[in-house]
mmCIF file of C-alpha atoms and ligand atoms in Angstrom:
data_model
loop_
_atom_site.group_PDB
_atom_site.id
_atom_site.type_symbol
_atom_site.label_atom_id
_atom_site.label_comp_id
_atom_site.label_asym_id
_atom_site.label_seq_id
_atom_site.Cartn_x
_atom_site.Cartn_y
_atom_site.Cartn_z
ATOM 1 C CA UNK A 1 27.502 161.193 -84.762
ATOM 2 C CA UNK A 2 26.188 162.035 -81.473
ATOM 3 C CA UNK A 3 24.033 164.182 -79.058
ATOM 4 C CA UNK A 4 26.045 165.408 -76.299
ATOM 5 C CA UNK A 5 24.886 163.320 -73.563
ATOM 6 C CA UNK A 6 24.604 166.400 -71.883
ATOM 7 C CA UNK A 7 21.495 167.283 -73.723
ATOM 8 C CA UNK A 8 19.543 164.501 -72.996
ATOM 9 C CA UNK A 9 21.045 164.658 -69.499
ATOM 10 C CA UNK A 10 19.607 168.251 -69.110
ATOM 11 C CA UNK A 11 16.355 167.791 -71.102
ATOM 12 C CA UNK A 12 15.547 164.583 -68.987
ATOM 13 C CA UNK A 13 16.243 166.602 -65.393
ATOM 14 C CA UNK A 14 14.391 170.074 -67.005
ATOM 15 C CA UNK A 15 11.258 168.584 -67.446
ATOM 16 C CA UNK A 16 9.827 171.270 -65.307
ATOM 17 C CA UNK A 17 11.121 174.228 -67.401
ATOM 18 C CA UNK A 18 9.574 173.190 -70.583
ATOM 19 C CA UNK A 19 7.374 176.175 -70.548
ATOM 20 C CA UNK A 20 10.837 177.806 -70.893
ATOM 21 C CA UNK A 21 10.946 176.076 -74.382
ATOM 22 C CA UNK A 22 7.591 177.465 -74.831
ATOM 23 C CA UNK A 23 6.817 174.408 -77.102
ATOM 24 C CA UNK A 24 9.955 175.690 -79.539
ATOM 25 C CA UNK A 25 11.266 171.550 -78.817
ATOM 26 C CA UNK A 26 8.768 169.578 -79.076
ATOM 27 C CA UNK A 27 10.078 169.055 -82.540
ATOM 28 C CA UNK A 28 13.247 167.993 -80.778
ATOM 29 C CA UNK A 29 14.502 164.090 -80.653
ATOM 30 C CA UNK A 30 15.002 164.261 -77.294
ATOM 31 C CA UNK A 31 11.603 165.456 -75.703
ATOM 32 C CA UNK A 32 10.297 162.774 -75.213
ATOM 33 C CA UNK A 33 12.719 161.805 -72.595
ATOM 34 C CA UNK A 34 11.394 164.686 -70.647
ATOM 35 C CA UNK A 35 8.077 162.650 -70.100
ATOM 36 C CA UNK A 36 10.053 159.467 -68.823
ATOM 37 C CA UNK A 37 11.570 161.503 -66.631
ATOM 38 C CA UNK A 38 8.824 162.184 -64.706
ATOM 39 C CA UNK A 39 9.169 158.638 -63.144
ATOM 40 C CA UNK A 40 12.738 159.819 -61.392
ATOM 41 C CA UNK A 41 12.033 163.044 -60.475
ATOM 42 C CA UNK A 42 10.060 161.817 -57.947
ATOM 43 C CA UNK A 43 13.676 159.703 -56.487
ATOM 44 C CA UNK A 44 15.762 162.523 -56.717
ATOM 45 C CA UNK A 45 16.302 162.274 -53.184
ATOM 46 C CA UNK A 46 18.145 159.298 -53.417
ATOM 47 C CA UNK A 47 21.125 160.704 -55.831
ATOM 48 C CA UNK A 48 22.098 157.198 -56.602
ATOM 49 C CA UNK A 49 18.729 156.440 -58.075
ATOM 50 C CA UNK A 50 18.800 159.359 -60.382
ATOM 51 C CA UNK A 51 22.065 159.211 -61.298
ATOM 52 C CA UNK A 52 22.006 155.601 -62.508
ATOM 53 C CA UNK A 53 19.061 156.528 -64.718
ATOM 54 C CA UNK A 54 20.593 159.433 -66.820
ATOM 55 C CA UNK A 55 21.509 158.361 -70.168
ATOM 56 C CA UNK A 56 24.336 158.338 -71.613
ATOM 57 C CA UNK A 57 26.637 159.570 -68.609
ATOM 58 C CA UNK A 58 30.399 158.035 -68.456
ATOM 59 C CA UNK A 59 31.560 156.642 -65.087
ATOM 60 C CA UNK A 60 33.050 159.697 -64.109
ATOM 61 C CA UNK A 61 29.818 161.941 -64.832
ATOM 62 C CA UNK A 62 28.055 159.048 -62.337
ATOM 63 C CA UNK A 63 30.683 159.670 -59.889
ATOM 64 C CA UNK A 64 30.305 163.627 -60.493
ATOM 65 C CA UNK A 65 26.260 163.237 -60.292
ATOM 66 C CA UNK A 66 26.435 161.404 -57.133
ATOM 67 C CA UNK A 67 28.759 163.213 -55.041
ATOM 68 C CA UNK A 68 26.381 166.974 -56.230
ATOM 69 C CA UNK A 69 23.375 165.556 -57.143
ATOM 70 C CA UNK A 70 22.149 169.336 -56.829
ATOM 71 C CA UNK A 71 24.665 170.679 -58.921
ATOM 72 C CA UNK A 72 22.979 168.675 -61.873
ATOM 73 C CA UNK A 73 19.780 169.625 -60.445
ATOM 74 C CA UNK A 74 21.211 173.328 -61.336
ATOM 75 C CA UNK A 75 22.932 172.399 -64.663
ATOM 76 C CA UNK A 76 19.325 170.735 -65.629
ATOM 77 C CA UNK A 77 17.877 174.068 -64.783
ATOM 78 C CA UNK A 78 20.658 175.535 -67.290
ATOM 79 C CA UNK A 79 19.661 173.550 -69.954
ATOM 80 C CA UNK A 80 16.404 175.604 -71.060
ATOM 81 C CA UNK A 81 18.617 178.897 -71.269
ATOM 82 C CA UNK A 82 20.677 177.884 -73.489
ATOM 83 C CA UNK A 83 18.846 175.691 -75.698
ATOM 84 C CA UNK A 84 17.144 178.679 -75.967
ATOM 85 C CA UNK A 85 19.988 180.597 -76.774
ATOM 86 C CA UNK A 86 21.382 178.118 -79.686
ATOM 87 C CA UNK A 87 18.006 178.552 -81.075
ATOM 88 C CA UNK A 88 17.932 182.664 -81.416
ATOM 89 C CA UNK A 89 21.714 182.675 -82.481
ATOM 90 C CA UNK A 90 20.714 180.191 -84.941
ATOM 91 C CA UNK A 91 16.586 181.827 -85.993
ATOM 92 C CA UNK A 92 16.961 182.205 -89.346
ATOM 93 C CA UNK A 93 19.169 179.273 -90.399
ATOM 94 C CA UNK A 94 17.599 176.107 -91.410
ATOM 95 C CA UNK A 95 19.464 174.411 -89.058
ATOM 96 C CA UNK A 96 17.409 174.540 -85.364
ATOM 97 C CA UNK A 97 19.825 173.168 -83.134
ATOM 98 C CA UNK A 98 18.301 169.300 -83.189
ATOM 99 C CA UNK A 99 21.181 168.116 -85.425
ATOM 100 C CA UNK A 100 25.050 168.282 -85.358
ATOM 101 C CA UNK A 101 28.020 168.697 -87.644
ATOM 102 C CA UNK A 102 29.944 171.838 -88.165
ATOM 103 C CA UNK A 103 26.916 173.211 -85.800
ATOM 104 C CA UNK A 104 28.352 170.756 -82.943
ATOM 105 C CA UNK A 105 31.052 172.867 -82.899
ATOM 106 C CA UNK A 106 28.831 175.628 -81.565
ATOM 107 C CA UNK A 107 26.575 172.987 -79.515
ATOM 108 C CA UNK A 108 29.812 171.911 -77.376
ATOM 109 C CA UNK A 109 31.058 175.331 -76.771
ATOM 110 C CA UNK A 110 27.319 176.808 -75.831
ATOM 111 C CA UNK A 111 26.730 173.697 -73.355
ATOM 112 C CA UNK A 112 30.090 174.008 -71.734
ATOM 113 C CA UNK A 113 30.082 177.959 -71.370
ATOM 114 C CA UNK A 114 26.108 176.838 -70.071
ATOM 115 C CA UNK A 115 27.211 174.559 -67.279
ATOM 116 C CA UNK A 116 29.574 177.145 -66.204
ATOM 117 C CA UNK A 117 27.050 179.794 -65.831
ATOM 118 C CA UNK A 118 24.205 177.401 -64.122
ATOM 119 C CA UNK A 119 26.883 176.375 -61.879
ATOM 120 C CA UNK A 120 28.485 180.133 -61.198
ATOM 121 C CA UNK A 121 24.534 181.392 -60.469
ATOM 122 C CA UNK A 122 24.222 177.893 -58.502
ATOM 123 C CA UNK A 123 27.146 178.582 -55.971
ATOM 124 C CA UNK A 124 26.072 182.557 -55.913
ATOM 125 C CA UNK A 125 22.334 181.301 -54.961
ATOM 126 C CA UNK A 126 23.546 178.972 -52.317
ATOM 127 C CA UNK A 127 22.592 176.147 -53.803
ATOM 128 C CA UNK A 128 25.306 174.089 -53.967
ATOM 129 C CA UNK A 129 27.449 172.908 -50.669
ATOM 130 C CA UNK A 130 30.506 172.537 -52.566
ATOM 131 C CA UNK A 131 30.532 176.808 -53.235
ATOM 132 C CA UNK A 132 29.729 179.665 -52.528
ATOM 133 C CA UNK A 133 30.753 183.117 -53.361
ATOM 134 C CA UNK A 134 33.804 184.061 -54.623
ATOM 135 C CA UNK A 135 36.130 183.716 -51.677
ATOM 136 C CA UNK A 136 38.812 186.100 -53.234
ATOM 137 C CA UNK A 137 37.150 188.873 -53.669
ATOM 138 C CA UNK A 138 37.371 190.186 -50.095
ATOM 139 C CA UNK A 139 39.297 192.551 -48.195
ATOM 140 C CA UNK A 140 39.934 196.485 -49.867
ATOM 141 C CA UNK A 141 41.028 196.993 -53.390
ATOM 142 C CA UNK A 142 41.581 199.662 -56.229
ATOM 143 C CA UNK A 143 40.655 200.727 -59.516
ATOM 144 C CA UNK A 144 40.374 203.847 -61.917
ATOM 145 C CA UNK A 145 38.216 205.283 -59.329
ATOM 146 C CA UNK A 146 40.236 205.048 -56.341
ATOM 147 C CA UNK A 147 39.893 202.626 -53.282
ATOM 148 C CA UNK A 148 36.726 200.077 -52.528
ATOM 149 C CA UNK A 149 35.874 197.451 -50.660
ATOM 150 C CA UNK A 150 35.056 193.926 -51.803
ATOM 151 C CA UNK A 151 31.310 193.389 -50.537
ATOM 152 C CA UNK A 152 28.128 191.574 -51.204
ATOM 153 C CA UNK A 153 28.702 188.312 -53.225
ATOM 154 C CA UNK A 154 31.121 188.172 -56.328
ATOM 155 C CA UNK A 155 30.636 184.992 -58.801
ATOM 156 C CA UNK A 156 32.620 182.600 -58.339
ATOM 157 C CA UNK A 157 33.004 181.623 -62.037
ATOM 158 C CA UNK A 158 36.319 179.947 -61.344
ATOM 159 C CA UNK A 159 34.511 177.301 -59.782
ATOM 160 C CA UNK A 160 31.891 177.212 -62.623
ATOM 161 C CA UNK A 161 34.811 176.680 -64.912
ATOM 162 C CA UNK A 162 36.504 173.920 -63.188
ATOM 163 C CA UNK A 163 33.463 172.275 -62.586
ATOM 164 C CA UNK A 164 32.210 172.096 -66.527
ATOM 165 C CA UNK A 165 35.603 171.131 -67.077
ATOM 166 C CA UNK A 166 35.448 168.279 -64.406
ATOM 167 C CA UNK A 167 32.270 167.506 -65.985
ATOM 168 C CA UNK A 168 31.447 167.956 -69.421
ATOM 169 C CA UNK A 169 35.215 166.842 -70.828
ATOM 170 C CA UNK A 170 34.739 163.731 -68.865
ATOM 171 C CA UNK A 171 32.841 162.191 -71.942
ATOM 172 C CA UNK A 172 35.941 163.036 -74.466
ATOM 173 C CA UNK A 173 38.627 162.425 -71.957
ATOM 174 C CA UNK A 174 38.003 158.488 -72.486
ATOM 175 C CA UNK A 175 38.577 158.271 -76.684
ATOM 176 C CA UNK A 176 41.596 159.779 -77.912
ATOM 177 C CA UNK A 177 40.573 159.863 -81.248
ATOM 178 C CA UNK A 178 40.071 162.888 -83.267
ATOM 179 C CA UNK A 179 36.743 163.848 -82.627
ATOM 180 C CA UNK A 180 37.067 163.195 -79.181
ATOM 181 C CA UNK A 181 40.029 165.923 -79.270
ATOM 182 C CA UNK A 182 38.157 168.006 -81.584
ATOM 183 C CA UNK A 183 34.822 168.277 -78.822
ATOM 184 C CA UNK A 184 37.444 169.200 -76.435
ATOM 185 C CA UNK A 185 38.632 171.763 -78.306
ATOM 186 C CA UNK A 186 35.535 173.056 -78.515
ATOM 187 C CA UNK A 187 34.118 172.550 -74.666
ATOM 188 C CA UNK A 188 37.365 174.286 -73.883
ATOM 189 C CA UNK A 189 36.613 177.705 -76.338
ATOM 190 C CA UNK A 190 32.997 177.795 -74.292
ATOM 191 C CA UNK A 191 35.143 178.126 -71.444
ATOM 192 C CA UNK A 192 38.158 180.347 -72.533
ATOM 193 C CA UNK A 193 38.500 183.842 -70.591
ATOM 194 C CA UNK A 194 36.912 185.363 -73.998
ATOM 195 C CA UNK A 195 33.512 183.825 -73.674
ATOM 196 C CA UNK A 196 32.601 183.688 -70.368
ATOM 197 C CA UNK A 197 35.029 185.234 -68.197
ATOM 198 C CA UNK A 198 35.485 188.800 -69.735
ATOM 199 C CA UNK A 199 31.435 189.564 -69.516
ATOM 200 C CA UNK A 200 31.989 189.433 -65.638
ATOM 201 C CA UNK A 201 31.431 192.622 -64.832
ATOM 202 C CA UNK A 202 31.945 195.121 -61.467
ATOM 203 C CA UNK A 203 28.922 196.735 -60.067
ATOM 204 C CA UNK A 204 29.418 199.245 -57.075
ATOM 205 C CA UNK A 205 27.553 200.852 -54.426
ATOM 206 C CA UNK A 206 28.286 204.285 -53.404
ATOM 207 C CA UNK A 207 27.765 205.060 -49.953
ATOM 208 C CA UNK A 208 28.397 207.907 -47.938
ATOM 209 C CA UNK A 209 27.155 211.151 -47.156
ATOM 210 C CA UNK A 210 24.187 211.639 -49.515
ATOM 211 C CA UNK A 211 25.637 209.538 -51.963
ATOM 212 C CA UNK A 212 28.966 211.025 -52.479
ATOM 213 C CA UNK A 213 30.940 207.863 -52.753
ATOM 214 C CA UNK A 214 33.361 208.168 -50.607
ATOM 215 C CA UNK A 215 33.004 204.871 -49.703
ATOM 216 C CA UNK A 216 32.128 202.120 -52.214
ATOM 217 C CA UNK A 217 31.186 198.268 -51.812
ATOM 218 C CA UNK A 218 31.768 196.153 -55.533
ATOM 219 C CA UNK A 219 31.637 192.511 -56.210
ATOM 220 C CA UNK A 220 31.137 190.846 -59.718
ATOM 221 C CA UNK A 221 28.742 189.772 -61.543
ATOM 222 C CA UNK A 222 28.061 187.896 -64.359
ATOM 223 C CA UNK A 223 26.916 189.301 -67.804
ATOM 224 C CA UNK A 224 23.764 187.939 -69.478
ATOM 225 C CA UNK A 225 24.142 185.067 -71.542
ATOM 226 C CA UNK A 226 23.149 186.961 -74.446
ATOM 227 C CA UNK A 227 26.770 188.028 -74.339
ATOM 228 C CA UNK A 228 28.368 184.702 -74.273
ATOM 229 C CA UNK A 229 25.739 183.829 -77.494
ATOM 230 C CA UNK A 230 26.583 186.605 -79.441
ATOM 231 C CA UNK A 231 29.991 185.955 -78.619
ATOM 232 C CA UNK A 232 30.327 182.258 -79.572
ATOM 233 C CA UNK A 233 27.845 183.218 -82.751
ATOM 234 C CA UNK A 234 30.855 185.162 -84.119
ATOM 235 C CA UNK A 235 33.384 182.352 -83.098
ATOM 236 C CA UNK A 236 31.181 179.824 -85.294
ATOM 237 C CA UNK A 237 30.961 182.230 -88.279
ATOM 238 C CA UNK A 238 34.511 182.300 -88.120
ATOM 239 C CA UNK A 239 35.124 178.616 -87.221
ATOM 240 C CA UNK A 240 38.342 176.829 -88.756
ATOM 241 C CA UNK A 241 37.996 173.680 -90.696
ATOM 242 C CA UNK A 242 40.305 171.515 -89.809
ATOM 243 C CA UNK A 243 41.298 167.468 -91.043
ATOM 244 C CA UNK A 244 42.843 164.882 -89.052
ATOM 245 C CA UNK A 245 46.458 164.024 -88.358
ATOM 246 C CA UNK A 246 48.134 160.797 -90.492
ATOM 247 C CA UNK A 247 48.168 158.969 -87.548
ATOM 248 C CA UNK A 248 44.576 159.915 -85.840
ATOM 249 C CA UNK A 249 45.717 161.973 -82.827
ATOM 250 C CA UNK A 250 44.998 165.274 -83.486
ATOM 251 C CA UNK A 251 44.340 167.937 -86.151
ATOM 252 C CA UNK A 252 45.593 170.347 -88.299
ATOM 253 C CA UNK A 253 43.755 173.251 -89.919
ATOM 254 C CA UNK A 254 42.285 171.985 -93.439
ATOM 255 C CA UNK A 255 43.351 174.664 -95.780
ATOM 256 C CA UNK A 256 47.614 175.913 -95.360
ATOM 257 C CA UNK A 257 46.783 179.511 -96.188
ATOM 258 C CA UNK A 258 44.763 180.033 -93.208
ATOM 259 C CA UNK A 259 45.318 180.892 -89.908
ATOM 260 C CA UNK A 260 45.714 177.734 -87.099
ATOM 261 C CA UNK A 261 42.689 177.785 -84.402
ATOM 262 C CA UNK A 262 43.906 179.557 -81.165
ATOM 263 C CA UNK A 263 42.373 177.902 -78.004
ATOM 264 C CA UNK A 264 39.460 180.596 -78.471
ATOM 265 C CA UNK A 265 39.059 179.682 -81.875
ATOM 266 C CA UNK A 266 35.941 176.592 -82.567
ATOM 267 C CA UNK A 267 37.010 174.186 -85.167
ATOM 268 C CA UNK A 268 34.788 171.583 -87.267
ATOM 269 C CA UNK A 269 36.034 168.850 -89.152
ATOM 270 C CA UNK A 270 33.719 168.284 -92.136
ATOM 271 C CA UNK A 271 31.305 170.558 -94.554
ATOM 272 C CA UNK A 272 28.037 170.376 -92.918
ATOM 273 C CA UNK A 273 24.557 169.279 -95.194
ATOM 274 C CA UNK A 274 22.568 171.723 -95.888
ATOM 275 C CA UNK A 275 20.174 170.390 -93.860
ATOM 276 C CA UNK A 276 17.492 170.695 -96.719
ATOM 277 C CA UNK A 277 16.736 167.232 -96.450
ATOM 278 C CA UNK A 278 16.038 164.953 -93.637
ATOM 279 C CA UNK A 279 18.721 162.471 -93.362
ATOM 280 C CA UNK A 280 19.525 160.592 -90.267
ATOM 281 C CA UNK A 281 22.965 159.558 -90.742
ATOM 282 C CA UNK A 282 23.983 163.337 -90.911
ATOM 283 C CA UNK A 283 21.447 164.246 -88.527
ATOM 284 C CA UNK A 284 19.601 166.358 -90.336
ATOM 285 C CA UNK A 285 15.665 166.586 -89.731
ATOM 286 C CA UNK A 286 15.206 168.550 -92.592
ATOM 287 C CA UNK A 287 12.889 172.254 -93.021
ATOM 288 C CA UNK A 288 10.067 170.532 -93.917
ATOM 289 C CA UNK A 289 7.498 171.972 -92.087
ATOM 290 C CA UNK A 290 9.853 175.125 -90.745
ATOM 291 C CA UNK A 291 8.228 178.574 -90.314
ATOM 292 C CA UNK A 292 9.790 180.808 -92.721
ATOM 293 C CA UNK A 293 9.337 184.323 -93.758
ATOM 294 C CA UNK A 294 7.750 185.491 -96.425
ATOM 295 C CA UNK A 295 9.475 188.819 -96.832
ATOM 296 C CA UNK A 296 13.117 188.549 -95.962
ATOM 297 C CA UNK A 297 15.518 188.243 -98.360
ATOM 298 C CA UNK A 298 18.020 186.292 -95.735
ATOM 299 C CA UNK A 299 18.506 182.656 -94.291
ATOM 300 C CA UNK A 300 15.417 182.437 -92.958
ATOM 301 C CA UNK A 301 13.482 184.150 -96.583
ATOM 302 C CA UNK A 302 10.802 181.079 -97.567
ATOM 303 C CA UNK A 303 13.132 180.731 -100.977
ATOM 304 C CA UNK A 304 16.420 179.495 -98.688
ATOM 305 C CA UNK A 305 14.595 177.639 -95.832
ATOM 306 C CA UNK A 306 12.495 175.967 -97.907
ATOM 307 C CA UNK A 307 15.268 174.868 -100.577
ATOM 308 C CA UNK A 308 13.281 176.123 -103.246
ATOM 309 C CA UNK A 309 9.800 173.412 -102.666
ATOM 310 C CA UNK A 310 7.590 176.352 -102.028
ATOM 311 C CA UNK A 311 5.696 176.269 -98.749
ATOM 312 C CA UNK A 312 2.073 176.546 -97.414
ATOM 313 C CA UNK A 313 0.132 179.667 -95.794
ATOM 314 C CA UNK A 314 -2.068 179.393 -93.276
ATOM 315 C CA UNK A 315 -3.668 181.659 -90.868
ATOM 316 C CA UNK A 316 -4.392 181.342 -87.259
ATOM 317 C CA UNK A 317 -5.203 182.797 -84.394
ATOM 318 C CA UNK A 318 -3.247 181.788 -81.671
ATOM 319 C CA UNK A 319 -2.788 182.670 -77.775
ATOM 320 C CA UNK A 320 1.004 184.162 -77.299
ATOM 321 C CA UNK A 321 2.797 184.457 -74.073
ATOM 322 C CA UNK A 322 3.176 187.917 -73.649
ATOM 323 C CA UNK A 323 4.488 190.551 -70.748
ATOM 324 C CA UNK A 324 6.333 188.045 -69.759
ATOM 325 C CA UNK A 325 8.391 188.404 -66.477
ATOM 326 C CA UNK A 326 11.390 186.549 -65.190
ATOM 327 C CA UNK A 327 10.939 185.200 -61.820
ATOM 328 C CA UNK A 328 14.085 184.800 -59.277
ATOM 329 C CA UNK A 329 14.789 181.690 -60.062
ATOM 330 C CA UNK A 330 13.834 180.108 -62.621
ATOM 331 C CA UNK A 331 10.321 180.681 -63.846
ATOM 332 C CA UNK A 332 8.577 183.109 -66.479
ATOM 333 C CA UNK A 333 5.599 184.160 -65.958
ATOM 334 C CA UNK A 334 3.315 185.176 -68.733
ATOM 335 C CA UNK A 335 -0.104 186.498 -69.445
ATOM 336 C CA UNK A 336 -2.229 185.073 -72.626
ATOM 337 C CA UNK A 337 -2.583 187.449 -75.519
ATOM 338 C CA UNK A 338 -4.790 186.728 -78.663
ATOM 339 C CA UNK A 339 -3.324 187.176 -82.236
ATOM 340 C CA UNK A 340 -4.029 186.527 -85.390
ATOM 341 C CA UNK A 341 -0.799 185.868 -87.543
ATOM 342 C CA UNK A 342 -0.249 184.207 -91.408
ATOM 343 C CA UNK A 343 2.183 181.307 -91.137
ATOM 344 C CA UNK A 344 4.374 180.250 -93.868
ATOM 345 C CA UNK A 345 5.524 176.812 -93.344
ATOM 346 C CA UNK A 346 7.949 174.780 -95.884
ATOM 347 C CA UNK A 347 6.547 171.848 -98.114
ATOM 348 C CA UNK A 348 8.158 168.397 -98.005
ATOM 349 C CA UNK A 349 9.750 167.166 -100.748
ATOM 350 C CA UNK A 350 7.825 164.771 -102.947
ATOM 351 C CA UNK A 351 10.904 162.551 -103.786
ATOM 352 C CA UNK A 352 9.814 159.140 -103.037
ATOM 353 C CA UNK A 353 13.545 158.683 -101.641
ATOM 354 C CA UNK A 354 12.522 160.841 -98.885
ATOM 355 C CA UNK A 355 9.682 158.803 -97.494
ATOM 356 C CA UNK A 356 11.593 155.607 -97.795
ATOM 357 C CA UNK A 357 14.139 157.512 -95.899
ATOM 358 C CA UNK A 358 12.219 158.424 -92.797
HETATM 359 C C1 NAG B 401 10.591 189.011 -91.443
HETATM 360 O O1 NAG B 401 11.653 189.435 -92.285
HETATM 361 C C2 NAG B 401 11.536 191.019 -92.193
HETATM 362 C C3 NAG B 401 12.503 191.390 -93.131
HETATM 363 O O2 NAG B 401 14.023 191.283 -92.772
HETATM 364 C C4 NAG B 401 11.446 191.545 -90.483
HETATM 365 O O3 NAG B 401 11.216 192.801 -90.731
HETATM 366 C C5 NAG B 401 10.490 190.871 -89.912
HETATM 367 O O4 NAG B 401 10.414 191.273 -88.569
HETATM 368 C C6 NAG B 401 10.524 189.431 -90.120
HETATM 369 N N1 NAG B 401 9.485 188.646 -89.446
HETATM 370 C C7 NAG B 401 9.547 187.949 -88.524
HETATM 371 C C8 NAG B 401 8.267 186.944 -88.196
HETATM 372 O O5 NAG B 401 10.529 186.946 -88.262
#
């Protein structure tokens, strides 16, 4: 099991955006990397130094990094957003986006979609030398409401998809084993029309006498990343279990009675562990110390989340961020508010076996 390289990579690049994470990532195993990144941030001007020091890149990715250093920074800004999206989608679950298994299908897909978003947005913002607004959206066109002119800046999502394919898939292209094929499949699913392009929406502005709309200018804009998160969440819940071929060159559906996975489906090999107990081998941090919901009856309830071990309650007054406003781009500025709350956190298991394992 490995964390996708890009997680290391983006945490490495994105320390300036830790505010985004709002402390919720203090448990991330790679959070420490954000500290070591400070050493290199000063050297960002030198893409060679930066790209050579990012851990976990394969050589094809290092080449892309050196050729497009500003694209790497755009992706680095995106990681906070899609890690937050991952944590949002899994907010009621034991798993917290830190470790991977069946969930790796989701992580591969949402990270891949996240790169598409980060690069596409950077193109529209004029941050990258290699791309700009969609050059094909020019001249006049027609829709159900009649004729209109393309204008403004249409998001160049085809470029974002192309870049994400070259960059994200490079890691898996080296290996030809079934796991690499599975990761490629899930990367691709995150970039499919269903996950990203479908949510491009046409926005228009009316011109003409007192807004009569005799003239319209339109452009295509990406929807909120939440839509992609929700879509991939559905796909995750319907993810299809697969088994390796006899010769290890691919995979087929595990249960022949179930439908074969399409390119839009997420796929995974073995069943996930239950994530109750910390276990490095399966990449689980366990749920000890996780916050649970005393009144819920769902996955986030204290019974389920704490796996029956019980929980501690403490009353804390805390400063929270409130009235947050998003500033383009990419900062969130908030006010500080004081609130008093009861917090329930899962107890750790008592067994000695657990202690010796950590
Ligand atoms: C806890 O669960 C209840 C019932 O599902 C819900 O109404 C409430 O908002 C949850 N509280 C938190 C802090 O998530």
